[in-house]
Coordinates of C-alpha atoms and ligand atoms in Angstrom, one line a residue:
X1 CA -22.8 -42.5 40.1
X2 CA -19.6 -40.1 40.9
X3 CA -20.2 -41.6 44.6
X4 CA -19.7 -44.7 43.0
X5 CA -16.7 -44.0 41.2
X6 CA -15.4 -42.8 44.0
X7 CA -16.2 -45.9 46.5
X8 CA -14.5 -48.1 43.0
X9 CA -11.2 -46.0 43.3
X10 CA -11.0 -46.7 47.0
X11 CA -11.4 -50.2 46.4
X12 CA -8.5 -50.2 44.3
X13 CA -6.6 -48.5 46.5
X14 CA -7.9 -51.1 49.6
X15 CA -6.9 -53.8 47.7
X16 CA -3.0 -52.9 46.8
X17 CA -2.6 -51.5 50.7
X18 CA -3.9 -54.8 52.0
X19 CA -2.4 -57.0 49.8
X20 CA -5.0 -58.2 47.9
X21 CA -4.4 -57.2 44.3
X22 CA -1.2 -55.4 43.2
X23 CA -0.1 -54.2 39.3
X24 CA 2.0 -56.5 37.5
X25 CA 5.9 -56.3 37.1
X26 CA 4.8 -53.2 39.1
X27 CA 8.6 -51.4 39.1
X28 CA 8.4 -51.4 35.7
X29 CA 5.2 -49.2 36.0
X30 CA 2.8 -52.2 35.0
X31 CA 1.7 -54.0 32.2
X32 CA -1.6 -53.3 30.6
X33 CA -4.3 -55.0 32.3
X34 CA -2.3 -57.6 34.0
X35 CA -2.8 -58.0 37.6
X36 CA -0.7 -60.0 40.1
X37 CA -3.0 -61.3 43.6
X38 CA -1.3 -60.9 47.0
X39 CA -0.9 -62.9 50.6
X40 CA -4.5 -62.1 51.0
X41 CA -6.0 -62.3 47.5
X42 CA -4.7 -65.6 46.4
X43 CA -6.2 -66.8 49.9
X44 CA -9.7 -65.1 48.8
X45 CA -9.3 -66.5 45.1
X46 CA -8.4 -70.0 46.1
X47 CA -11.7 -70.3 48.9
X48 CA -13.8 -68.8 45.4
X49 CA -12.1 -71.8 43.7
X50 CA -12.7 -74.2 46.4
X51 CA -16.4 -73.3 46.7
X52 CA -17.1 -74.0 43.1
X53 CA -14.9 -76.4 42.4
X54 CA -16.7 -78.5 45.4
X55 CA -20.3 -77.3 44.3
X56 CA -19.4 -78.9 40.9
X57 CA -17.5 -82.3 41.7
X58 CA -19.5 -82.7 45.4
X59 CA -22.8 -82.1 44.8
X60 CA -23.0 -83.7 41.5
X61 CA -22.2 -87.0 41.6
X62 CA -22.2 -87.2 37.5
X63 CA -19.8 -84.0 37.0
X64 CA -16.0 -84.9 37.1
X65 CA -12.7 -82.9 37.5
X66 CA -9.8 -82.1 34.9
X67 CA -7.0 -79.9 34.1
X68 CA -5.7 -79.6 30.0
X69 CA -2.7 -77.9 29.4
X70 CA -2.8 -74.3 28.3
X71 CA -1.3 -75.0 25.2
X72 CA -3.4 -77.0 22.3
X73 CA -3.0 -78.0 18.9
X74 CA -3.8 -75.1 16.8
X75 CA -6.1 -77.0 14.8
X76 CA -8.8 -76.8 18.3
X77 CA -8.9 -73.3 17.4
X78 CA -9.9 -73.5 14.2
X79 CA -12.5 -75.7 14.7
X80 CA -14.0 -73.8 17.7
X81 CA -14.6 -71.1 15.5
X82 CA -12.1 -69.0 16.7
X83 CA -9.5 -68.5 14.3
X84 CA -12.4 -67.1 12.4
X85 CA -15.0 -65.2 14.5
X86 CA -13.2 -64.6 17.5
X87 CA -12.7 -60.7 16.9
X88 CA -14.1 -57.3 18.7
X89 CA -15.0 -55.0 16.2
X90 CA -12.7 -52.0 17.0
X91 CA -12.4 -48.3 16.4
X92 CA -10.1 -45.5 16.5
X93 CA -10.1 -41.9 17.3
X94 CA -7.5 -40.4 15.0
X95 CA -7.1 -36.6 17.7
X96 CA -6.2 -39.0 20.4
X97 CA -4.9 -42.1 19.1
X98 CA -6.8 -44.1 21.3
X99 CA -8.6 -47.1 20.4
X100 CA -11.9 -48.4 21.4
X101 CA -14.6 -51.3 21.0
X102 CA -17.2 -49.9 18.5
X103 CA -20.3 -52.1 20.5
X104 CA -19.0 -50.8 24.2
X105 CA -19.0 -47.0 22.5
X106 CA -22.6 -48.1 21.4
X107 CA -23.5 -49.7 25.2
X108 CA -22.2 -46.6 26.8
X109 CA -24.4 -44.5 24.8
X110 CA -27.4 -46.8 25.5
X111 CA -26.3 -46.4 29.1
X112 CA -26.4 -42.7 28.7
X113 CA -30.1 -42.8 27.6
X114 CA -30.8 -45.1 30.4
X115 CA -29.3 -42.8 32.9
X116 CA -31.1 -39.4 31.6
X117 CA -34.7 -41.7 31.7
X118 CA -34.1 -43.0 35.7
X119 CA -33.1 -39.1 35.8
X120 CA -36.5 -38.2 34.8
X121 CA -38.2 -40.8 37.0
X122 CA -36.2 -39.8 39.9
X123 CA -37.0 -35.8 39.7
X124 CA -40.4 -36.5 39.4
X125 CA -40.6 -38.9 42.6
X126 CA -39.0 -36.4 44.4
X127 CA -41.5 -33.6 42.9
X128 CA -44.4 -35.6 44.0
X129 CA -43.7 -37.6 46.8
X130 CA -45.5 -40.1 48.6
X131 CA -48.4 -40.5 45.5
X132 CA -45.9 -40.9 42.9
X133 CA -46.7 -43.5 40.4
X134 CA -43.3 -44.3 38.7
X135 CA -44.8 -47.0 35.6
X136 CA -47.3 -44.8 35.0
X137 CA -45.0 -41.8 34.8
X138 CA -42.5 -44.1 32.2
X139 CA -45.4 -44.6 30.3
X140 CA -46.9 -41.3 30.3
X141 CA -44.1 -38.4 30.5
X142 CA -43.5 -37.2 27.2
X143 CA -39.6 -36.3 27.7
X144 CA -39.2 -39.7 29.2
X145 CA -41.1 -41.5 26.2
X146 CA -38.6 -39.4 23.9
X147 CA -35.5 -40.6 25.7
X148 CA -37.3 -44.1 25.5
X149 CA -37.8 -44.2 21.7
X150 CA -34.3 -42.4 20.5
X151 CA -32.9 -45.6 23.1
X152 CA -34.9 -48.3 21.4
X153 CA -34.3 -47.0 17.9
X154 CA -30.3 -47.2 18.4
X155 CA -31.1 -50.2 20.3
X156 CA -32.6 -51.7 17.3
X157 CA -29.7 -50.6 14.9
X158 CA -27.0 -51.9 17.4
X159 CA -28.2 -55.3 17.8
X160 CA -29.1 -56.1 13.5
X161 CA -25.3 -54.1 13.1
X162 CA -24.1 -57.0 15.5
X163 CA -25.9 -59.7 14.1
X164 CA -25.4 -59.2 10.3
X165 CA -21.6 -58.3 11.8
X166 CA -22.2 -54.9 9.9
X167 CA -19.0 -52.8 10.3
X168 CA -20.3 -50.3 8.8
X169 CA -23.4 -50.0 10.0
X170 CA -21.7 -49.9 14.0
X171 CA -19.5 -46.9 12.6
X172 CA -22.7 -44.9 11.3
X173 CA -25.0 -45.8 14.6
X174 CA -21.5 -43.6 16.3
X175 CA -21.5 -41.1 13.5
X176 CA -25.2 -40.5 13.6
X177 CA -25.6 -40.1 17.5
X178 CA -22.3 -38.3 17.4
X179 CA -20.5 -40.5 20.1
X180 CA -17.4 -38.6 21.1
X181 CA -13.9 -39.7 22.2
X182 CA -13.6 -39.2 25.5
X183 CA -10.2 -38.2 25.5
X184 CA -10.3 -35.7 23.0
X185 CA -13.6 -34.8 22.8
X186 CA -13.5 -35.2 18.9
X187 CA -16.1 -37.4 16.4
X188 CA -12.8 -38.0 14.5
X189 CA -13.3 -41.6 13.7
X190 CA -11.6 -44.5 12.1
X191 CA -13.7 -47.2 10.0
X192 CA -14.8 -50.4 12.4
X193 CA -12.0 -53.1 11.7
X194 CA -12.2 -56.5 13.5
X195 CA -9.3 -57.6 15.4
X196 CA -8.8 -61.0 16.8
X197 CA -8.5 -61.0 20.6
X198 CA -6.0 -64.3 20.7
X199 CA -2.7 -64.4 21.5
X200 CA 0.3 -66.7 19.6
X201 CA 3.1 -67.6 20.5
X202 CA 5.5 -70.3 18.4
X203 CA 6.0 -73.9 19.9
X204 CA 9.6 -75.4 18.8
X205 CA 12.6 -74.1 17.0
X206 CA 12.1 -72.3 14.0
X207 CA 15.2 -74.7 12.1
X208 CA 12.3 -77.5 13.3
X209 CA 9.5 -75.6 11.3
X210 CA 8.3 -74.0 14.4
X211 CA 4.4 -73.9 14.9
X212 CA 2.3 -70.7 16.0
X213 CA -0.1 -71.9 18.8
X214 CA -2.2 -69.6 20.6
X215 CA -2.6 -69.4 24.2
X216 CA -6.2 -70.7 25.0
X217 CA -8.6 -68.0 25.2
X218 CA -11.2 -70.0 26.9
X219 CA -10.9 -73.1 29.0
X220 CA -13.7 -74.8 27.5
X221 CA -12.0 -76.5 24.3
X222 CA -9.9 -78.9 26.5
X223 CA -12.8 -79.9 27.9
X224 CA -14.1 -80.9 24.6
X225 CA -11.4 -82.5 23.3
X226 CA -11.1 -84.9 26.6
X227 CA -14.9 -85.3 26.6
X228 CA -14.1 -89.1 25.2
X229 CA -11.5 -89.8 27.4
X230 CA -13.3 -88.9 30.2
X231 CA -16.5 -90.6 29.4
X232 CA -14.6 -94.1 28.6
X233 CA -12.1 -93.9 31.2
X234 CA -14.9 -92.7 34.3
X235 CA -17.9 -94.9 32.6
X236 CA -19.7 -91.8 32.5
X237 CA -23.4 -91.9 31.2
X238 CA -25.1 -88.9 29.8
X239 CA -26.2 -87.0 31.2
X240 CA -22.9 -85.6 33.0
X241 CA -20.4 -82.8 33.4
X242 CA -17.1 -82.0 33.2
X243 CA -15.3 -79.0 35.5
X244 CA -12.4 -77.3 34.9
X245 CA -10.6 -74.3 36.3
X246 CA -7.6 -72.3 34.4
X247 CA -6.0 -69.5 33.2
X248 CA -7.1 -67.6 29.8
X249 CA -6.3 -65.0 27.3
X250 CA -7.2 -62.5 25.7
X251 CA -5.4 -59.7 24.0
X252 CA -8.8 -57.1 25.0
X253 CA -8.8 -54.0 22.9
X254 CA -10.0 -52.0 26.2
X255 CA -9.0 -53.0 29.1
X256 CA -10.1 -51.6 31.9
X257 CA -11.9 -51.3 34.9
X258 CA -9.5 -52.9 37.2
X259 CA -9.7 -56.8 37.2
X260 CA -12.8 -57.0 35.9
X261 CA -11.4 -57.4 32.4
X262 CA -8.1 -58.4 32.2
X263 CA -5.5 -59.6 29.3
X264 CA -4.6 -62.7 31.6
X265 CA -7.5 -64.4 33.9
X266 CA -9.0 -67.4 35.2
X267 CA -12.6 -69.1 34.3
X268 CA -14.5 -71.9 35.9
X269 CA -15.9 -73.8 33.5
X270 CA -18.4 -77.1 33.6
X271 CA -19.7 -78.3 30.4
X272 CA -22.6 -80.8 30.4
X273 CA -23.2 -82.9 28.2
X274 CA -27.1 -83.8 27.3
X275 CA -29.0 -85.9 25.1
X276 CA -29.3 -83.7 21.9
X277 CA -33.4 -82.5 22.1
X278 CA -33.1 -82.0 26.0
X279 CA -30.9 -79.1 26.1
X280 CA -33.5 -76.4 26.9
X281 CA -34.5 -78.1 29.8
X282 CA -31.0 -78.6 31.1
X283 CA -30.2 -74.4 30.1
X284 CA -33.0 -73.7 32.5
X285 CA -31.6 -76.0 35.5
X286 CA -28.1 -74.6 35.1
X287 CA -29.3 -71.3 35.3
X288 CA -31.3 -71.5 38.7
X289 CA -28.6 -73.8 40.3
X290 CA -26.2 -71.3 39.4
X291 CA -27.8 -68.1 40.2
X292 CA -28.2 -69.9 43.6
X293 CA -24.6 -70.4 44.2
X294 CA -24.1 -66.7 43.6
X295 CA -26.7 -65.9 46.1
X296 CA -26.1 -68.6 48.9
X297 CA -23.0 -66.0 49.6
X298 CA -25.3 -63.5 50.9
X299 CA -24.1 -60.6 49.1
X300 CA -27.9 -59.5 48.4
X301 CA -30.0 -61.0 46.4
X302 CA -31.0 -58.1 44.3
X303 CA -27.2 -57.6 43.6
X304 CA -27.9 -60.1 40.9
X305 CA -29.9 -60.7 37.5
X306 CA -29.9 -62.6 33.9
X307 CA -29.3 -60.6 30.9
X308 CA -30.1 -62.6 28.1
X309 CA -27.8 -62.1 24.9
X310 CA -28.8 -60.0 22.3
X311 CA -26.5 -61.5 20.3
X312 CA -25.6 -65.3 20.3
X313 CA -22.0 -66.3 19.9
X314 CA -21.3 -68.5 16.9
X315 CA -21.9 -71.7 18.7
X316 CA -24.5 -71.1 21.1
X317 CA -28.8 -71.2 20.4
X318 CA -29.4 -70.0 24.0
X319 CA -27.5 -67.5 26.1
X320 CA -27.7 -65.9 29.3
X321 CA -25.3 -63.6 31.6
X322 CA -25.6 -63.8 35.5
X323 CA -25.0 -59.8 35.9
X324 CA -23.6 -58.5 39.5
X325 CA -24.2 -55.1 40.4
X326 CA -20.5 -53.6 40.3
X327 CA -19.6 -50.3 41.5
X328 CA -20.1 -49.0 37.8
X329 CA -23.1 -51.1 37.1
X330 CA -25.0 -54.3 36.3
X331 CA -21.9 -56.4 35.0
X332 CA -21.7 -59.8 33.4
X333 CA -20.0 -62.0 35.7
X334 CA -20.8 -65.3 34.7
X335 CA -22.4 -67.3 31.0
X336 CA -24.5 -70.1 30.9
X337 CA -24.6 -71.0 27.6
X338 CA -26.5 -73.9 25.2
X339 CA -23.7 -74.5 23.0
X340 CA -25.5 -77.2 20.7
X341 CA -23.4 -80.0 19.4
X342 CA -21.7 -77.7 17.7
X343 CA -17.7 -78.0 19.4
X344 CA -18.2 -81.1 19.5
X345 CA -18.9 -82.0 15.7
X346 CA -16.7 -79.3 14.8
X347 CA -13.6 -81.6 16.3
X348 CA -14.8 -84.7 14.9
X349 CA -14.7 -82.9 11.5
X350 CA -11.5 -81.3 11.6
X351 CA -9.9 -84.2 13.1
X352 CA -11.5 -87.3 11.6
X353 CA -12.4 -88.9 14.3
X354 CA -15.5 -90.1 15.8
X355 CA -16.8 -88.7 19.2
X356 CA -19.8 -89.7 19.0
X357 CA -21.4 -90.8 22.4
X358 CA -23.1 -94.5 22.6
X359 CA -26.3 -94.3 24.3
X360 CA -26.9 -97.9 26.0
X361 CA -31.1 -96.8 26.9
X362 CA -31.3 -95.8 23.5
X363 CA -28.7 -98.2 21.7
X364 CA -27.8 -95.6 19.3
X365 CA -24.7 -93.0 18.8
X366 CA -25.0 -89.5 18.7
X367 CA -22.8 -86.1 19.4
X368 CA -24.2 -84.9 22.8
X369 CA -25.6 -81.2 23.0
X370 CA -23.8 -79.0 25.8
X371 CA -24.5 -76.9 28.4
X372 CA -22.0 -74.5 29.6
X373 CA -21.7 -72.6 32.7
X374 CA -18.4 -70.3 32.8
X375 CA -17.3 -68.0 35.2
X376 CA -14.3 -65.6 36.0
X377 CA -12.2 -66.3 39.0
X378 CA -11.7 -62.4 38.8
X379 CA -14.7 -61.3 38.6
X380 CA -16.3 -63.3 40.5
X381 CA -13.3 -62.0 42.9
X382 CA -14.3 -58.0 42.0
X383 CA -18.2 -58.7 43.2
X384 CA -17.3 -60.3 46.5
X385 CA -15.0 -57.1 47.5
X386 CA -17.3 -54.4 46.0
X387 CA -20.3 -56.3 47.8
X388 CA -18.0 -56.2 51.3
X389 CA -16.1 -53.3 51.5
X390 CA -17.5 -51.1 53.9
X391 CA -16.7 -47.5 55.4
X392 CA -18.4 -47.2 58.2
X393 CA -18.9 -44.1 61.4
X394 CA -18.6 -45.3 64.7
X395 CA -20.9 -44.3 67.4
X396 CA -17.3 -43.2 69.5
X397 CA -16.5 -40.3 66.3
X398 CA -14.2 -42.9 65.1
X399 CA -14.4 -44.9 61.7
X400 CA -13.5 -48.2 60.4
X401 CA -13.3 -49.6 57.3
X402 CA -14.4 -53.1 57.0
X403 CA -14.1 -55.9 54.4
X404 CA -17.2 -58.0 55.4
X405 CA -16.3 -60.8 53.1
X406 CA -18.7 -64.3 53.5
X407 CA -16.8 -66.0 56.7
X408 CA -16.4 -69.1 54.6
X409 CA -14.2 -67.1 51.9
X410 CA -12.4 -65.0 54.3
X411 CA -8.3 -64.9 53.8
X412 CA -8.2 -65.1 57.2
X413 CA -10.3 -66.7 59.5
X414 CA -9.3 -65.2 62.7
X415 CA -6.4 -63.4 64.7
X416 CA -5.2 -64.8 67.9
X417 CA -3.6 -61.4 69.7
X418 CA -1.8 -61.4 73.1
X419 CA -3.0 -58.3 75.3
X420 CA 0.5 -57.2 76.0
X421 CA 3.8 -58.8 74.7
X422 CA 4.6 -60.5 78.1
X423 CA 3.8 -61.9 81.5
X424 CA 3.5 -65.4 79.2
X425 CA 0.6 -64.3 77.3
X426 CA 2.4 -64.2 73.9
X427 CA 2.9 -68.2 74.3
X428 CA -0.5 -68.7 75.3
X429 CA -1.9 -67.4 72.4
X430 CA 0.6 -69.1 70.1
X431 CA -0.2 -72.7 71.9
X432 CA -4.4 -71.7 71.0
X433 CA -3.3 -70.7 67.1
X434 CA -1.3 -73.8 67.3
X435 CA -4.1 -75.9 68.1
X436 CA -6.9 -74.2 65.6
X437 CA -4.3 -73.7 62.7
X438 CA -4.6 -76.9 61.2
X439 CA -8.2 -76.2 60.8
X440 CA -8.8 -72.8 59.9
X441 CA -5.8 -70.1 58.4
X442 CA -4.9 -68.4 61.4
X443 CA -2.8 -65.0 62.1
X444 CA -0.5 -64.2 64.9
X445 CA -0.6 -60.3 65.8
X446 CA 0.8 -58.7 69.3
X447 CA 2.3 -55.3 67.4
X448 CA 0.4 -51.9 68.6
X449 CA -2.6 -51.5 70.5
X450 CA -5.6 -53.8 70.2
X451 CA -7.7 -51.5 68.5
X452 CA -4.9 -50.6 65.9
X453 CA -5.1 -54.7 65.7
X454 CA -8.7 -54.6 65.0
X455 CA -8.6 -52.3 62.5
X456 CA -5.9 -54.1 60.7
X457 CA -8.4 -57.4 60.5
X458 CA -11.6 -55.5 60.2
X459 CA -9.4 -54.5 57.0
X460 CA -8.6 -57.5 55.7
X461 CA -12.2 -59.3 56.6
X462 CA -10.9 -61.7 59.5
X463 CA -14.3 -62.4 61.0
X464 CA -13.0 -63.4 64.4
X465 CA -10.3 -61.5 66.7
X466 CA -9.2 -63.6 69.9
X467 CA -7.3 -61.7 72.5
X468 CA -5.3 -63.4 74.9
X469 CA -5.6 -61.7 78.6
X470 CA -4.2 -62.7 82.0
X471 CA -7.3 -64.2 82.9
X472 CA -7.1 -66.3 80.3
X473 CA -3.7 -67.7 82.1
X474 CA -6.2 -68.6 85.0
X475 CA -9.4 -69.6 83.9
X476 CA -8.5 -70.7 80.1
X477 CA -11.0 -68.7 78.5
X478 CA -10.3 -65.6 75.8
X479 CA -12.2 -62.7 74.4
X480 CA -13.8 -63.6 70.6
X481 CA -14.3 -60.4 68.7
X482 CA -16.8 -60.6 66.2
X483 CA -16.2 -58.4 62.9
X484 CA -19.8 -57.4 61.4
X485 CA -20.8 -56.8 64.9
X486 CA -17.7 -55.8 67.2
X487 CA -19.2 -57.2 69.8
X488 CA -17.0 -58.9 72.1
X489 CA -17.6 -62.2 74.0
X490 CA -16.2 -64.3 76.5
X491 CA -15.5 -68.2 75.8
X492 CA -13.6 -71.0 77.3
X493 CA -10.4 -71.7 75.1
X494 CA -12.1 -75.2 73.9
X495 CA -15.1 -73.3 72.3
X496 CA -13.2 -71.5 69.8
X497 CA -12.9 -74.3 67.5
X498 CA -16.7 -75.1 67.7
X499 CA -17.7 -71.1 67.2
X500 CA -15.4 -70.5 64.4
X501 CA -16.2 -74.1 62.4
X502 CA -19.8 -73.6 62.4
X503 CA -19.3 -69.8 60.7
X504 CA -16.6 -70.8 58.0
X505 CA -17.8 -74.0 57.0
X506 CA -18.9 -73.9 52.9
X507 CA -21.6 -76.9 54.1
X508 CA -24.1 -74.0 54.8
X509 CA -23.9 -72.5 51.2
X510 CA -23.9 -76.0 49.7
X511 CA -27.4 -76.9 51.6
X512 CA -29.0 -73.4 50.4
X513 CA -27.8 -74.5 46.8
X514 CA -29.4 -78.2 46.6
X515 CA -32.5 -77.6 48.6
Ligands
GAP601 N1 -16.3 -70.6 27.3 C1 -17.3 -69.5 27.2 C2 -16.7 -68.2 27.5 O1 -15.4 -68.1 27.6 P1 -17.2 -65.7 28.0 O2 -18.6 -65.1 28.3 O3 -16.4 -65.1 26.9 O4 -17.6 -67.3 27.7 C3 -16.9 -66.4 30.5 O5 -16.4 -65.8 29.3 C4 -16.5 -65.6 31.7 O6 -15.1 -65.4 31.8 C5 -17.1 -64.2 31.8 O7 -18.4 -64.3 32.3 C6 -16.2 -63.5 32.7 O8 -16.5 -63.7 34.1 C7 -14.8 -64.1 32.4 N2 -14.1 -63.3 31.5 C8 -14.2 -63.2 30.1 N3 -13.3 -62.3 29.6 C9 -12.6 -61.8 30.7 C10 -11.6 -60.8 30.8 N4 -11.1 -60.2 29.8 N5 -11.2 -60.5 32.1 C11 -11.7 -61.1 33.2 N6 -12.7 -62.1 33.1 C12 -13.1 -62.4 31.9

């Protein structure tokens, strides 16, 4: 786990020195959990965007496109539930002054439990070796059975506490298993309050009677309030789905772990809208369609699993979590969600208007049931360069790091490099990038050696280096330098585009996902 850690940090690190992610407003030492995305990162961000905005809008013939504003009549938010119930329940230690969210205390202490069992489990293998039986010793050790029960016991507490949204009881589960602050080491604690996690802001002067609108916290409401338009205007039938990416907010109590959650982010969201009665069936074909656009990037497919919710958000009767494997743990990365009707006939009741969808094969109206698949931009941004960073040793002594991001995602998809910067090579390899670069994002490097060059891509995850020589003047061929593999090849000039196409094309993920 501390190896972990330690790999997380110098992700951090990799991704300021490379331009990938950098603090915000960083001169005025930051701003909580706000993170701007460099000449590489917003490169990486927009090919994640691109490969599931396509998988959505090409692949589907019945799911559209939009964009809503940011901004929506505050009266969305009340009907979406949440003016009301959109809260964290929070707690404060009163040695440090710092605050924290009483159910992630509660998780970590789950975690805890979880951690001293695989403990057990692991001790044991290595005791016995080859013979070990590792269910049988989970169901058998007595110390392990004891970690087991205390887990399932707080386990129990924590998810009635959550669903009876006992405050109370979330402060006593703390008290009684005598969670500390980790800051001050104390049991110190505050009562659980609940604190709403949206921003507001005020639209209009105030001599106009200025109005407080909140910055959107998810995407998904201007979805539902365009679902009509969309529907009329695109002659859309149900079943079908609409896909939207955009920024969100979120005033998080805790923010941490780098990007993964942030005060300011993007999702990529798709609703689908189903005949009300056919839902379940649609929540299951979302979720393996889904789970196999994660894995068509080859990341690993036991980098991924569902976590079903223990407890369902106010508008949802089914609920699962597509979990990656982050540095520090199994982490939610995308929801798939059966939201019921119940958006939908929330708007038509505060607003007093009919969406109701016409049916022509049934000739009746009704509000259509949803299906929601969301997903962070950042996260989904974390897990790609978690999955591909890469420190490797080098059979010469030397080592590399390496960002072995999917080709297709790459920031860059290859380097064009003169040996030397003369004898006409530098205008060679500027007439070959000039030829590729309307194709593929190309990068133009003749400073220090060509291994100092190397590095520099390997660092940045350009799968192909191309290194002009004065052969290549001669005979019009060029040295491709493959990242994973370092192995170098000769090709003539007019293969490039044929080599690199076939590598970075998103067609390959988009077969795995529809067959
Ligand atoms: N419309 C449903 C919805 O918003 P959610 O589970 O709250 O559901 C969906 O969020 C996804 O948005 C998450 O799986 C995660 O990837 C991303 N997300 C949520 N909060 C985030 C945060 N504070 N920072 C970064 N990403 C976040």
């Amino acid at each position: 786990m501390a190896q972990q850690e330690d790999v997380f940090k110098k992700l951090v690190a990799h991704c300021k020195e490379y331009g990938f992610v950098f603090p915000s407003s960083e001169i005025y030492d930051g701003l909580g959990a706000v993170y701007d995305y460099g000449q590489n990162g917003v490169e990486l961000k927009n090919n994640i965007k691109k490969y599931w905005w396509d998988s959505m809008v090409l692949l589907h013939e019945n799911v559209v496109g939009i964009d809503a504003a940011i901004f929506m009549h505050p009266t969305t938010w009340k009907a979406s539930g949440h003016v009301d119930a959109f809260n964290d329940p929070l707690i404060d230690n009163k040695d440090s002054k710092k605050r924290y969210r009483a159910d992630v205390l509660i998780e970590d202490l789950l975690a805890k439990y979880d951690d001293k069992i695989e403990k057990e489990v692991e001790k044991a293998a290595k005791r016995f070796g080859e013979s070990f039986d590792a269910a049988l010793y989970r169901q058998t050790n007595p110390r392990v059975q004891e970690h087991q029960a205390k887990r399932d016991e707080i386990h129990a507490r924590f998810v009635k506490a959550l669903n009876d949204s006992d405050l109370a009881e979330l402060k006593q589960i703390i008290v009684d298993y005598e969670v500390v602050c980790p800051i001050s080491g104390t049991k110190n604690w505050t009562d659980v309050r609940q604190f709403n996690l949206m921003f507001s802001t005020e639209m209009g002067s105030t001599a106009d009677g200025a109005m407080k609108i909140y910055l959107r916290p998810e995407t998904a409401q201007g979805i539902f309030v365009n679902y009509l338009n969309v529907q009329k205007t695109g002659r859309m039938k149900i079943p079908f789905g609409i896909a939207q990416i955009g920024k969100a907010f979120r005033n998080e109590i805790v923010a941490r772990q780098f990007i993964f959650r942030m005060r300011e982010f993007e999702q990529m969201e798709m609703q689908f809208f189903v005949r009300p009665g056919t839902e379940m069936e649609w929540f299951k074909k979302w979720k393996e369609t889904r789970l196999k656009w994660h894995k068509a990037l080859g990341l690993g497919d036991h980098k991924y699993r569902f976590h079903d919710h223990d407890k369902l958000a106010h508008y949802a009767n089914a609920a699962t979590d597509i979990e990656f494997e982050m540095p520090f743990g199994f982490k939610e990365v995308e929801g798939i969600h059966s939201r019921t009707d119940f958006d939908l006939s929330s708007h038509e009741k505060y607003s007093g208007k009919s969406i109701k969808y016409f049916d022509p094969e049934l000739n009746e109206s009704y509000t259509p049931y949803v299906i929601e698949t969301s997903i962070g931009v950042d996260r989904t941004f974390l897990s790609i360069m978690a999955a591909s960073y890469t420190e490797e040793q080098l059979e010469n002594g030397e080592s590399r790091v390496v960002l072995k991001l999917p080709a297709v995602l790459a920031p860059i998809k290859l380097a064009v490099m003169p040996l030397v910067k003369k004898d006409g090579l530098p205008e060679k390899a500027r007439e070959i990038m000039n030829s590729l670069k309307f194709d593929f994002k190309c990068q133009y490097d003749e400073k220090d050696s060509i291994g100092k060059r190397y590095r520099r891509q390997d660092a940045i995850g350009t799968p192909f280096c191309v290194t002009v020589d004065h052969d290549s003047l001669t005979d019009n061929t060029v040295t491709i330098r493959y990242r994973d593999t370092m192995q170098q090849e000769r090709v003539p000039v007019e293969k490039l585009h044929e080599i690199i196409a076939q590598k970075v094309s998103m067609k390959e993920l988009f077969k795995k996902i529809v067959e």
